[in-house]
Structures are given as C-alpha cells and as structure tokens.
Short mmCIF file of C-alpha atoms and ligand atoms in Angstrom, two decimals:
data_model
loop_
_atom_site.label_atom_id
_atom_site.label_comp_id
_atom_site.label_asym_id
_atom_site.label_seq_id
_atom_site.Cartn_x
_atom_site.Cartn_y
_atom_site.Cartn_z
CA MET N 1 24.76 -23.18 4.95
CA TYR N 2 23.46 -19.69 5.02
CA ARG N 3 19.70 -18.92 5.19
CA ALA N 4 17.75 -15.82 4.38
CA PRO N 5 18.01 -13.38 7.49
CA THR N 6 15.32 -14.11 10.22
CA GLY N 7 12.02 -12.54 9.33
CA THR N 8 12.90 -12.07 5.43
CA HIS N 9 11.86 -14.49 2.67
CA ASP N 10 12.70 -15.39 -0.78
CA ILE N 11 9.92 -14.88 -3.47
CA LEU N 12 10.40 -18.03 -5.51
CA PRO N 13 9.53 -18.35 -9.17
CA ALA N 14 6.38 -20.35 -8.35
CA GLU N 15 5.05 -17.48 -6.41
CA GLN N 16 5.99 -14.64 -8.85
CA PRO N 17 2.77 -14.84 -11.06
CA ALA N 18 0.60 -14.13 -7.97
CA TRP N 19 2.83 -11.24 -6.90
CA ALA N 20 2.62 -9.83 -10.48
CA HIS N 21 -1.01 -10.17 -10.48
CA VAL N 22 -1.49 -8.26 -7.21
CA ARG N 23 0.97 -5.50 -8.39
CA LYS N 24 -0.70 -5.24 -11.74
CA THR N 25 -4.24 -4.98 -10.37
CA PHE N 26 -3.02 -2.27 -8.06
CA ALA N 27 -1.24 -0.31 -10.83
CA ARG N 28 -4.22 -0.59 -13.12
CA LEU N 29 -6.43 0.58 -10.44
CA CYS N 30 -4.20 3.58 -9.50
CA ARG N 31 -4.14 4.65 -13.18
CA ARG N 32 -7.92 4.67 -13.20
CA TYR N 33 -7.82 6.99 -10.17
CA GLY N 34 -5.22 9.31 -11.66
CA TYR N 35 -2.29 8.19 -9.47
CA GLN N 36 1.23 8.30 -10.69
CA GLU N 37 4.00 6.00 -9.73
CA ILE N 38 6.96 7.05 -7.58
CA THR N 39 9.96 5.00 -6.49
CA THR N 40 11.98 6.43 -3.46
CA PRO N 41 15.35 4.88 -2.21
CA ILE N 42 15.10 2.00 0.26
CA LEU N 43 17.08 4.14 2.64
CA GLU N 44 16.74 7.63 4.06
CA ASP N 45 18.44 9.99 6.44
CA THR N 46 17.36 8.83 9.76
CA GLY N 47 15.83 12.03 10.59
CA VAL N 48 13.13 11.60 8.01
CA PHE N 49 11.65 8.98 10.27
CA LEU N 50 12.53 10.30 13.63
CA ARG N 51 10.71 13.68 12.95
CA THR N 52 7.56 12.14 11.44
CA VAL N 53 6.81 8.44 12.60
CA GLY N 54 8.07 9.92 15.93
CA THR N 55 10.22 8.92 18.96
CA GLY N 56 8.33 7.09 21.46
CA THR N 57 6.74 4.86 18.70
CA ASP N 58 7.63 1.04 18.54
CA ILE N 59 8.87 1.71 14.99
CA VAL N 60 11.43 4.36 15.81
CA ASP N 61 12.34 3.16 19.29
CA LYS N 62 12.71 -0.63 18.51
CA GLU N 63 12.25 -1.46 14.95
CA MET N 64 14.42 0.64 12.73
CA TYR N 65 17.45 -0.73 10.85
CA THR N 66 19.67 2.32 11.45
CA PHE N 67 23.44 2.39 10.65
CA LEU N 68 26.19 4.87 10.05
CA ASP N 69 27.44 4.73 6.49
CA LYS N 70 31.25 5.03 5.68
CA GLY N 71 30.91 8.87 5.53
CA GLY N 72 29.47 8.88 9.20
CA ASP N 73 25.81 9.66 8.01
CA SER N 74 23.09 8.10 9.82
CA LEU N 75 20.87 6.21 7.40
CA THR N 76 17.75 4.02 8.08
CA LEU N 77 16.19 1.21 5.75
CA ARG N 78 12.76 2.65 5.34
CA PRO N 79 10.35 1.40 8.04
CA GLU N 80 7.39 2.85 6.12
CA GLY N 81 6.67 4.60 2.82
CA THR N 82 4.80 7.80 3.50
CA ALA N 83 7.67 10.12 4.86
CA PRO N 84 9.80 9.20 2.05
CA VAL N 85 7.13 10.17 -0.51
CA VAL N 86 6.59 13.41 1.33
CA ARG N 87 10.35 14.10 1.39
CA ALA N 88 10.49 13.51 -2.37
CA TYR N 89 7.39 15.77 -2.87
CA LEU N 90 9.20 18.57 -1.02
CA GLU N 91 12.62 18.01 -2.48
CA HIS N 92 11.24 18.14 -6.10
CA GLY N 93 9.06 21.15 -5.60
CA MET N 94 5.90 19.17 -6.32
CA HIS N 95 3.86 21.88 -4.57
CA ASN N 96 4.50 23.93 -7.64
CA LEU N 97 2.40 21.42 -9.65
CA PRO N 98 -1.36 21.60 -9.77
CA GLN N 99 -2.70 20.28 -6.52
CA PRO N 100 -3.44 17.62 -5.43
CA VAL N 101 -0.49 15.47 -6.43
CA ARG N 102 -1.56 11.85 -6.40
CA LEU N 103 1.28 9.21 -6.05
CA HIS N 104 1.45 5.48 -5.60
CA TYR N 105 4.27 3.18 -4.81
CA PHE N 106 5.61 -0.30 -4.27
CA GLY N 107 8.64 -1.46 -2.34
CA PRO N 108 10.26 -3.25 0.53
CA ILE N 109 9.75 -2.12 4.06
CA PHE N 110 12.05 -2.99 7.04
CA ARG N 111 10.98 -3.42 10.63
CA TYR N 112 13.01 -5.20 13.25
CA ASP N 113 9.98 -6.94 14.75
CA ARG N 114 9.28 -10.39 16.19
CA PRO N 115 8.49 -12.51 13.09
CA GLN N 116 5.26 -14.52 13.05
CA ALA N 117 2.58 -15.49 10.51
CA GLY N 118 2.11 -12.41 8.33
CA ARG N 119 4.63 -10.43 10.18
CA TYR N 120 8.17 -10.04 8.59
CA ARG N 121 11.36 -7.95 9.05
CA GLN N 122 11.20 -7.21 5.45
CA HIS N 123 7.83 -7.02 3.76
CA PHE N 124 6.53 -5.42 0.71
CA GLN N 125 3.90 -2.51 0.61
CA LEU N 126 1.76 -1.10 -1.98
CA GLY N 127 0.61 2.40 -1.17
CA CYS N 128 -1.02 5.72 -2.31
CA GLU N 129 -0.58 9.22 -1.04
CA LEU N 130 -2.71 12.18 -2.09
CA LEU N 131 -0.81 15.51 -1.29
CA GLY N 132 -1.98 19.07 -1.22
CA ASP N 133 -5.78 18.72 -0.54
CA ALA N 134 -7.19 18.88 2.92
CA ASP N 135 -10.99 18.25 1.92
CA ALA N 136 -12.66 15.01 3.36
CA ALA N 137 -13.45 14.02 -0.14
CA ALA N 138 -9.70 13.23 -0.52
CA ASP N 139 -9.91 10.92 2.50
CA ALA N 140 -12.94 9.29 0.99
CA GLU N 141 -11.13 8.85 -2.37
CA VAL N 142 -8.15 6.91 -0.99
CA ILE N 143 -10.37 4.78 1.18
CA HIS N 144 -12.54 4.08 -1.85
CA LEU N 145 -9.34 3.06 -3.83
CA LEU N 146 -8.19 0.70 -1.18
CA TRP N 147 -11.61 -0.88 -0.77
CA THR N 148 -12.00 -1.31 -4.55
CA PHE N 149 -8.52 -2.85 -4.76
CA TYR N 150 -9.45 -5.66 -2.31
CA ALA N 151 -12.84 -6.14 -4.09
CA GLU N 152 -11.11 -6.44 -7.51
CA LEU N 153 -8.76 -9.00 -6.22
CA GLY N 154 -11.70 -11.01 -5.00
CA LEU N 155 -11.33 -10.62 -1.18
CA ARG N 156 -14.61 -10.82 0.63
CA ASN N 157 -16.04 -9.97 4.03
CA LEU N 158 -13.51 -7.36 5.04
CA SER N 159 -14.29 -4.59 7.52
CA LEU N 160 -13.25 -0.86 7.28
CA GLN N 161 -12.42 0.54 10.80
CA LEU N 162 -12.60 4.25 10.91
CA ASN N 163 -11.77 6.83 13.54
CA SER N 164 -10.73 10.50 13.94
CA ILE N 165 -7.93 11.38 16.33
CA GLY N 166 -8.23 15.13 15.96
CA ASP N 167 -5.53 17.70 15.19
CA PRO N 168 -2.98 19.72 17.26
CA ALA N 169 -5.84 22.07 18.20
CA CYS N 170 -7.90 19.37 20.03
CA ARG N 171 -5.74 16.45 20.66
CA PRO N 172 -3.83 17.78 23.49
CA ARG N 173 -7.11 18.03 25.47
CA TYR N 174 -8.02 14.51 24.60
CA VAL N 175 -4.51 13.20 25.50
CA GLU N 176 -4.81 14.97 28.87
CA ALA N 177 -8.18 13.30 29.59
CA LEU N 178 -6.77 9.94 28.62
CA GLN N 179 -3.68 10.36 30.82
CA ALA N 180 -5.84 11.49 33.80
CA TYR N 181 -8.07 8.38 33.28
CA TYR N 182 -5.13 6.03 33.22
CA ARG N 183 -3.29 7.67 36.08
CA ALA N 184 -6.32 6.88 38.20
CA ARG N 185 -6.01 3.22 37.07
CA VAL N 186 -2.15 2.58 37.20
CA ASP N 187 -2.55 -0.52 39.25
CA GLN N 188 -5.05 -2.09 36.74
CA VAL N 189 -2.91 -1.98 33.71
CA CYS N 190 0.29 -3.81 32.38
CA PRO N 191 3.85 -2.35 32.82
CA THR N 192 4.08 -1.49 29.11
CA CYS N 193 0.89 0.74 29.51
CA ARG N 194 2.37 2.32 32.60
CA GLU N 195 5.23 3.40 30.46
CA ARG N 196 3.07 4.38 27.42
CA MET N 197 1.05 6.67 29.71
CA GLU N 198 3.78 9.18 29.52
CA ARG N 199 5.61 8.32 26.32
CA ASN N 200 2.84 7.58 23.80
CA PRO N 201 -0.58 7.72 25.45
CA LEU N 202 -2.65 7.13 22.34
CA ARG N 203 -1.07 3.75 22.05
CA LEU N 204 -2.62 2.80 25.37
CA LEU N 205 -5.85 2.04 23.41
CA ASP N 206 -3.92 -0.46 21.27
CA CYS N 207 -2.74 -2.75 24.15
CA LYS N 208 -3.45 -6.42 23.56
CA GLU N 209 -2.93 -7.53 27.28
CA GLU N 210 -6.01 -9.15 28.81
CA ARG N 211 -6.00 -7.14 32.00
CA CYS N 212 -6.02 -3.84 30.16
CA GLN N 213 -9.10 -4.62 28.12
CA PRO N 214 -11.59 -3.33 30.69
CA VAL N 215 -9.71 -0.19 31.16
CA ILE N 216 -9.54 0.37 27.33
CA ALA N 217 -13.32 -0.30 27.07
CA GLU N 218 -14.22 2.59 29.42
CA ALA N 219 -11.55 5.01 28.26
CA PRO N 220 -12.43 8.47 27.02
CA ARG N 221 -12.88 8.58 23.17
CA SER N 222 -11.24 10.79 20.82
CA ILE N 223 -14.30 11.66 18.79
CA GLU N 224 -15.88 13.14 21.90
CA TYR N 225 -12.98 15.59 22.10
CA LEU N 226 -12.71 16.83 18.50
CA CYS N 227 -12.75 20.55 17.83
CA ALA N 228 -15.44 21.88 15.50
CA PRO N 229 -13.29 21.76 12.23
CA CYS N 230 -12.21 18.29 13.07
CA ARG N 231 -15.77 17.13 13.83
CA GLU N 232 -17.07 18.68 10.56
CA HIS N 233 -14.27 17.05 8.58
CA PHE N 234 -15.06 13.66 10.12
CA GLU N 235 -18.79 14.12 9.41
CA ALA N 236 -18.13 15.15 5.80
CA LEU N 237 -15.94 12.03 5.30
CA GLN N 238 -18.66 9.71 6.58
CA ALA N 239 -21.17 11.46 4.21
CA TYR N 240 -18.78 10.83 1.31
CA LEU N 241 -18.30 7.33 2.11
CA ARG N 242 -22.04 6.82 2.27
CA VAL N 243 -22.30 8.54 -1.24
CA LEU N 244 -19.49 6.14 -2.51
CA ASP N 245 -21.21 3.09 -1.01
CA VAL N 246 -18.33 2.11 1.19
CA PRO N 247 -19.51 0.50 4.50
CA TRP N 248 -17.42 1.33 7.62
CA GLN N 249 -17.51 0.63 11.32
CA LEU N 250 -16.77 3.51 13.63
CA ASN N 251 -14.00 2.31 15.97
CA PRO N 252 -13.20 4.87 18.73
CA ARG N 253 -10.27 2.55 19.95
CA LEU N 254 -8.43 2.83 16.59
CA VAL N 255 -5.16 4.60 16.94
CA ARG N 256 -2.11 4.08 14.84
CA GLY N 257 1.46 3.15 15.57
CA LEU N 258 2.84 6.23 13.82
CA ASP N 259 2.80 9.77 15.25
CA TYR N 260 2.11 11.75 12.00
CA TYR N 261 -1.47 11.07 11.73
CA THR N 262 -4.14 13.96 12.20
CA ARG N 263 -7.95 13.52 11.95
CA THR N 264 -8.80 10.45 9.87
CA VAL N 265 -7.33 7.06 10.71
CA PHE N 266 -8.54 3.72 9.21
CA GLU N 267 -7.65 0.06 9.05
CA VAL N 268 -8.98 -2.85 6.89
CA TRP N 269 -9.41 -6.05 8.73
CA PRO N 270 -10.00 -9.42 7.41
CA PRO N 271 -12.88 -11.68 8.70
CA VAL N 272 -10.76 -13.58 11.09
CA VAL N 273 -9.04 -10.99 13.16
CA GLY N 274 -5.76 -11.78 14.93
CA GLY N 275 -3.08 -9.69 16.51
CA GLN N 276 -1.16 -9.10 13.25
CA SER N 277 -3.98 -9.38 10.77
CA THR N 278 -4.54 -5.80 9.52
CA LEU N 279 -4.58 -5.99 5.76
CA GLY N 280 -4.15 -2.26 4.93
CA ALA N 281 -4.15 0.97 6.86
CA GLY N 282 -3.77 4.69 6.53
CA GLY N 283 -4.98 8.05 7.44
CA ARG N 284 -4.42 11.87 7.20
CA TYR N 285 -1.13 13.56 8.00
CA ASP N 286 -1.51 17.26 7.66
CA GLY N 287 1.65 18.06 9.77
CA LEU N 288 4.09 15.79 8.27
CA ALA N 289 5.44 18.02 5.47
CA GLU N 290 6.12 20.79 8.07
CA ALA N 291 7.80 18.20 10.39
CA LEU N 292 10.16 17.63 7.56
CA GLY N 293 10.92 21.38 7.25
CA GLY N 294 8.57 21.87 4.21
CA ARG N 295 5.65 24.32 3.89
CA PRO N 296 2.51 23.18 5.39
CA THR N 297 0.90 20.49 3.02
CA PRO N 298 -2.10 18.39 3.89
CA GLY N 299 -1.89 14.73 2.91
CA VAL N 300 -3.81 11.44 3.15
CA GLY N 301 -2.99 7.91 2.13
CA PHE N 302 -2.70 4.24 2.84
CA ALA N 303 -0.42 1.21 2.48
CA THR N 304 -1.23 -2.54 2.28
CA GLY N 305 1.18 -5.47 2.89
CA VAL N 306 1.43 -7.60 -0.22
CA GLU N 307 2.33 -10.74 1.92
CA ARG N 308 -0.86 -10.18 3.84
CA VAL N 309 -2.97 -9.60 0.84
CA LEU N 310 -1.67 -12.93 -0.71
CA LEU N 311 -2.17 -14.75 2.76
CA ASN N 312 -5.80 -13.68 2.69
CA LEU N 313 -6.49 -14.52 -0.95
CA ARG N 314 -5.13 -17.97 -0.23
CA GLN N 315 -7.14 -18.24 2.93
CA GLN N 316 -10.28 -17.22 1.08
CA GLY N 317 -9.67 -19.81 -1.74
CA VAL N 318 -9.27 -17.26 -4.42
CA PRO N 319 -7.61 -18.77 -7.54
CA LEU N 320 -4.26 -17.11 -8.26
CA PRO N 321 -2.36 -17.20 -11.52
CA GLU N 322 0.33 -19.84 -11.72
CA GLN N 323 3.54 -20.09 -13.80
CA PRO N 324 2.61 -20.26 -17.50
CA PRO N 325 3.89 -23.36 -19.35
CA LEU N 326 6.81 -23.24 -21.87
CA ASP N 327 5.70 -22.86 -25.45
CA VAL N 328 8.37 -24.87 -27.06
CA PHE N 329 11.07 -27.23 -25.85
CA ILE N 330 13.83 -28.06 -28.43
CA ALA N 331 15.51 -31.50 -28.27
CA TYR N 332 18.45 -32.22 -30.40
CA LEU N 333 20.91 -35.10 -31.21
CA GLY N 334 24.46 -34.44 -32.26
CA GLN N 335 26.62 -31.24 -32.57
CA ALA N 336 25.31 -30.06 -36.00
CA ALA N 337 21.69 -30.42 -34.80
CA LYS N 338 22.55 -28.53 -31.55
CA GLU N 339 23.84 -25.44 -33.54
CA ARG N 340 20.63 -25.52 -35.56
CA ALA N 341 18.61 -25.74 -32.39
CA LEU N 342 20.21 -22.62 -30.91
CA GLN N 343 19.48 -20.74 -34.08
CA LEU N 344 15.95 -22.11 -34.17
CA ALA N 345 15.32 -21.04 -30.51
CA VAL N 346 16.45 -17.51 -31.38
CA GLU N 347 14.05 -17.40 -34.45
CA LEU N 348 11.11 -18.59 -32.44
CA ARG N 349 11.77 -16.29 -29.48
CA ARG N 350 11.61 -13.41 -32.03
CA LEU N 351 8.12 -14.47 -32.78
CA GLY N 352 7.36 -14.09 -29.22
CA LEU N 353 7.28 -17.72 -28.12
CA SER N 354 8.93 -18.88 -24.88
CA VAL N 355 11.61 -21.41 -25.88
CA SER N 356 14.06 -23.55 -23.93
CA TYR N 357 16.36 -26.55 -24.25
CA SER N 358 19.18 -28.29 -22.60
CA PRO N 359 22.49 -26.55 -22.94
CA SER N 360 24.39 -29.87 -22.37
CA PRO N 361 23.80 -32.77 -24.61
CA ARG N 362 21.49 -35.49 -23.10
CA SER N 363 19.83 -38.63 -24.49
CA LEU N 364 16.51 -38.03 -26.18
CA LYS N 365 14.63 -39.66 -23.26
CA ALA N 366 16.34 -37.24 -20.75
CA GLN N 367 15.43 -34.29 -22.85
CA MET N 368 11.75 -35.45 -23.07
CA ARG N 369 11.75 -35.66 -19.37
CA LEU N 370 12.92 -32.04 -19.21
CA ALA N 371 10.20 -31.01 -21.59
CA ASP N 372 7.64 -32.61 -19.26
CA ALA N 373 9.21 -31.02 -16.19
CA TRP N 374 9.05 -27.52 -17.78
CA ARG N 375 5.47 -28.09 -18.85
CA ALA N 376 6.32 -27.56 -22.59
CA ARG N 377 3.26 -27.44 -24.88
CA VAL N 378 5.38 -28.63 -27.85
CA ALA N 379 8.75 -30.37 -28.26
CA LEU N 380 10.74 -30.05 -31.43
CA ILE N 381 13.10 -32.80 -32.15
CA LEU N 382 16.15 -32.16 -34.36
CA GLY N 383 18.48 -35.01 -35.51
CA ASP N 384 20.55 -35.86 -38.45
CA ASN N 385 17.38 -37.07 -40.43
CA GLU N 386 15.51 -33.76 -39.65
CA LEU N 387 18.52 -31.71 -40.64
CA ALA N 388 18.97 -33.49 -43.99
CA GLN N 389 15.21 -32.97 -44.69
CA GLY N 390 15.11 -29.30 -43.54
CA ALA N 391 12.36 -30.30 -41.16
CA VAL N 392 11.68 -30.99 -37.34
CA THR N 393 9.76 -33.64 -35.57
CA LEU N 394 6.94 -31.83 -33.66
CA ARG N 395 5.62 -33.60 -30.64
CA ASP N 396 2.44 -32.46 -29.01
CA MET N 397 3.24 -33.08 -25.36
CA ALA N 398 -0.37 -33.20 -24.08
CA ARG N 399 -1.58 -35.64 -26.88
CA SER N 400 1.75 -37.54 -27.31
CA GLU N 401 1.32 -37.11 -31.12
CA GLN N 402 4.19 -36.62 -33.53
CA SER N 403 4.48 -35.26 -37.02
CA THR N 404 7.09 -33.96 -39.32
CA VAL N 405 7.03 -30.29 -40.12
CA PRO N 406 9.09 -28.47 -42.65
CA LEU N 407 11.13 -25.67 -41.01
CA ALA N 408 9.66 -23.16 -43.41
CA GLU N 409 6.20 -24.00 -42.23
CA LEU N 410 7.05 -24.18 -38.53
CA PRO N 411 6.10 -20.50 -37.59
CA ALA N 412 2.64 -20.93 -39.08
CA VAL N 413 2.17 -24.45 -37.51
CA LEU N 414 3.14 -23.11 -34.14
CA ALA N 415 0.94 -20.02 -34.49
CA GLY N 416 -2.02 -22.24 -35.35
CA ARG N 417 -1.75 -23.81 -31.88
P1 HAM O 501 1.28 0.48 8.64
O1 HAM O 501 -0.06 0.18 9.29
O2 HAM O 501 2.44 0.37 9.69
O3 HAM O 501 1.07 1.87 7.99
O4 HAM O 501 1.59 -0.55 7.52
C1 HAM O 501 0.67 -0.71 6.46
C2 HAM O 501 0.40 -2.15 6.14
O5 HAM O 501 1.69 -2.83 5.97
C3 HAM O 501 -0.19 -2.99 7.21
O6 HAM O 501 -1.61 -2.78 7.20
C4 HAM O 501 0.22 -4.35 6.82
O7 HAM O 501 -0.61 -4.91 5.78
C5 HAM O 501 1.58 -4.22 6.36
N1 HAM O 501 2.64 -4.46 7.37
C6 HAM O 501 3.13 -3.60 8.34
N2 HAM O 501 4.00 -4.20 9.10
C7 HAM O 501 4.11 -5.45 8.47
C8 HAM O 501 5.04 -6.59 8.81
N3 HAM O 501 6.02 -6.42 9.88
N4 HAM O 501 5.03 -7.65 8.01
C9 HAM O 501 4.14 -7.79 7.07
N5 HAM O 501 3.26 -6.67 6.72
C10 HAM O 501 3.35 -5.63 7.40
C11 HAM O 501 2.15 2.58 7.23
O8 HAM O 501 3.20 1.99 7.08
C12 HAM O 501 1.71 3.95 6.74
N6 HAM O 501 2.84 4.43 5.96
C13 HAM O 501 0.50 3.74 5.82
C14 HAM O 501 0.08 5.13 5.38
C15 HAM O 501 0.24 5.57 4.17
N7 HAM O 501 -0.52 6.13 6.00
C16 HAM O 501 -0.69 7.11 5.23
N8 HAM O 501 -0.21 6.84 4.08
#
C-alpha cells in the first residue's frame, strides 16, 4: 500500500471547514488592509531561490526539491513565497503601478526537512508582501495585519519578537565583530557553529545546542552596530507599533534562516515555545528585487504556516467550524421512484439545498442508516404510494417525526425549516 510521502499530509474532508475558516479570515482581513491576491506557480527557476534565500542557508543547501525537467532546465518546488512574488512583480512591471503594491497569497511550500510535530516537507503558507515603500510605517502595517489575524482567529498570549539586522552598509561591520567573537571561542561551540562561522555567521545566534547558549548570550548584538539610517528606521518602527498598540519584545538574538532580509526581522511565538513552534515570521528585504536582476525595490512582508495556526488554535481550545450536515437525504423504493428521486434532487439543489442519496438501491433501513451517517436534517421517502399521490414522506431526523407532504408544497415546507 502506498502512503503519502514522508512529511506530507492529506487534508481530509473533516478538516476542510477549519482550513476554509482560516483562509477566509485571512482573505477578509487582507481585503480590509487593501491587499490583493496573487498566485504564483509552485515551481520556479532554481536561480530565483539561489540568488535570494542564498547559498549557505539550510533552505538552499539542504532543503530544496530541485530537479532538471525534460528540457534540461533546473526547477525548484518553492521553499518559500516571497522571492516568487517579487519575481512576478518584476516580470509584470508592477513597479509601473502606483506604489506601494500590496499582495497576499496562499499555497504549498516544500522543504526537505526532518518531519516532526508542526514541521512538514509540504506545508501551506498564508502571506503578505508590501512592495515599493521603504518607510517604517510599512513594516508596522504588515506586523499589525499579522497580529490582527491571530487575534481575530482567537489566538491568545502570543509574543512578537522584533530585531533589526541592519543593511549592506552596516551589517558587514557587525558580521566581522560576530566572527571575531566566535573565532576567540571556537573550542566552546558545536561543530555546526564552527562551520557557520564562515558560511553563514548570522545563523550562529540561532543554534539550539546547549553548549552554544552561553556563547550566544554574550555575543555582540546587531542593534549596537546599526548605521544611523537603520537605527532611525528601527526607532520609527517601534514608535509606529506603539501608536498601533502592538506589543513587542526586543530580541537581539533574532536572525532568520533566509539571506534576503535587511533591517526589520520579526517572528510571532506561541505561549509554549519549542524548537519548531514559530507561528509566523517575516521582515524587510530591500535588496531582493535587485538580486533578481530588477530595479531596486524595497519590500516587507510575512508568512504564517496554516498547519501551525490550526495546531495552536486546537491547543488553545478555540472552537473551529465542522462539516455542515446534509440538508436533505432522499430514500426511494423501486425503479420509478428512483428516477423521480434523481429529478427531485436536481430541483432541490437548484434551490440551494444540499441533497444526497444512495446511487444503488438499498433497503429502506439501510438508506435511513446512510441518512443518519451523513447527518441529514431531513429524509424524504419516495415509494409507489407516494408516487401515486404526488407526495413524499418527510422525516425529521432529529425528532423522528414523519408527515406526508405534496410535492408542490415541498420547497415551501423545506424553506420553512
Ligand atoms: P519562514 O519563517 O521560513 O519565512 O516561514 C514562515 C512560516 O511558515 C513559519 O513561521 C511557519 O509558521 C511556517 N513554516 C515554515 N517551515 C515550515 C515547515 N517545515 N512545516 C510547517 N510550517 C512551516 C518565510 O518563508 C518568508 N518567506 C516569510 C516572509 C514573507 N518574509 C517576508 N515576507
């Protein structure tokens, strides 16, 4: 027997209403903030991610699903949503539109990672990107949108972690200081950190190894190395967050696993923090468009994993919508009644009701069991008697009451319920 590939999962019918609820809540909110939906392909030229997420990151080095297609082109199942959105912005000349351009998206993301609770090889992200505006008010807006999304879903006790990692003007000086600090402590850190020191020094601060924690605790902080424009931007952002009443925690250790970030980085953590628990995350990426060969275009955005949102809603005991019951089940006895039942189903569906029946003939008892299993509100029974009378027997499934209803009156009777 085949199973879904490791780290992927089916979203079964019983879970669909909760998924739809999360997606709809997000779409409604995005509309209120003036964001328009975009859908990009699930695969891109591999270069889209190499040039932006960056070689040296776990995503590019270890986690991408990359393959040559039959024409010999290297394609990659998207491991994140931001670079594809910026690629689309450039490709469609959206810089010619009034700026900023505000976009939101939903779709599957692929990362060849070690699966565990809340971590998948295929997961789904909801995200927003605001392109073409460098002001800190833009950063505050996307953070406020994400924060409001969680609040409207009913999530409580979240914490917003905030940091600034500077820009190409000031970050090199910080990275040098960080490297110098680590070189003096090579023997105190894990082998991965020894390797990261040269390949991806910012990620040193992200290490989860016990022995590296004291080193991380004393490490130089990016905010102390910010150049004047970056410092002003970060201060302005915090002032706007205060104005918008979003509480945050300054986290000088917060770095992100993608290279394209400049200045603002943020994550939202649930109350119980574990290794893989980040609910949503994002930041500013003013160099991304140029890395893709486009004109310089500032941008800021976030993404949140739908599986993790649902996990946290369930952990916090927030009630989620369930599958709606069936409005009408039609039971029939005999071929003539079956044909009338098929027509009746079509007529009632035209009125907007959900209607189902057994395609194969079954005993009345077996049909009533189906009506129960599908949680029908009402069962209509059609037999020779009913056909002769031009009527149906209507059974209220909850009350177990039956009555005879002339077919002509059926729509009105059903609407009355
Ligand atoms: P990210 O932090 O890599 O950022 O992913 C965003 C969110 O996706 C995470 O906070 C988490 O909820 C979810 N997520 C990530 N990996 C997994 C996984 N393996 N299984 C389940 N959920 C996962 C980005 O991807 C950036 N593109 C966000 C962004 C948008 N930055 C600016 N704009």
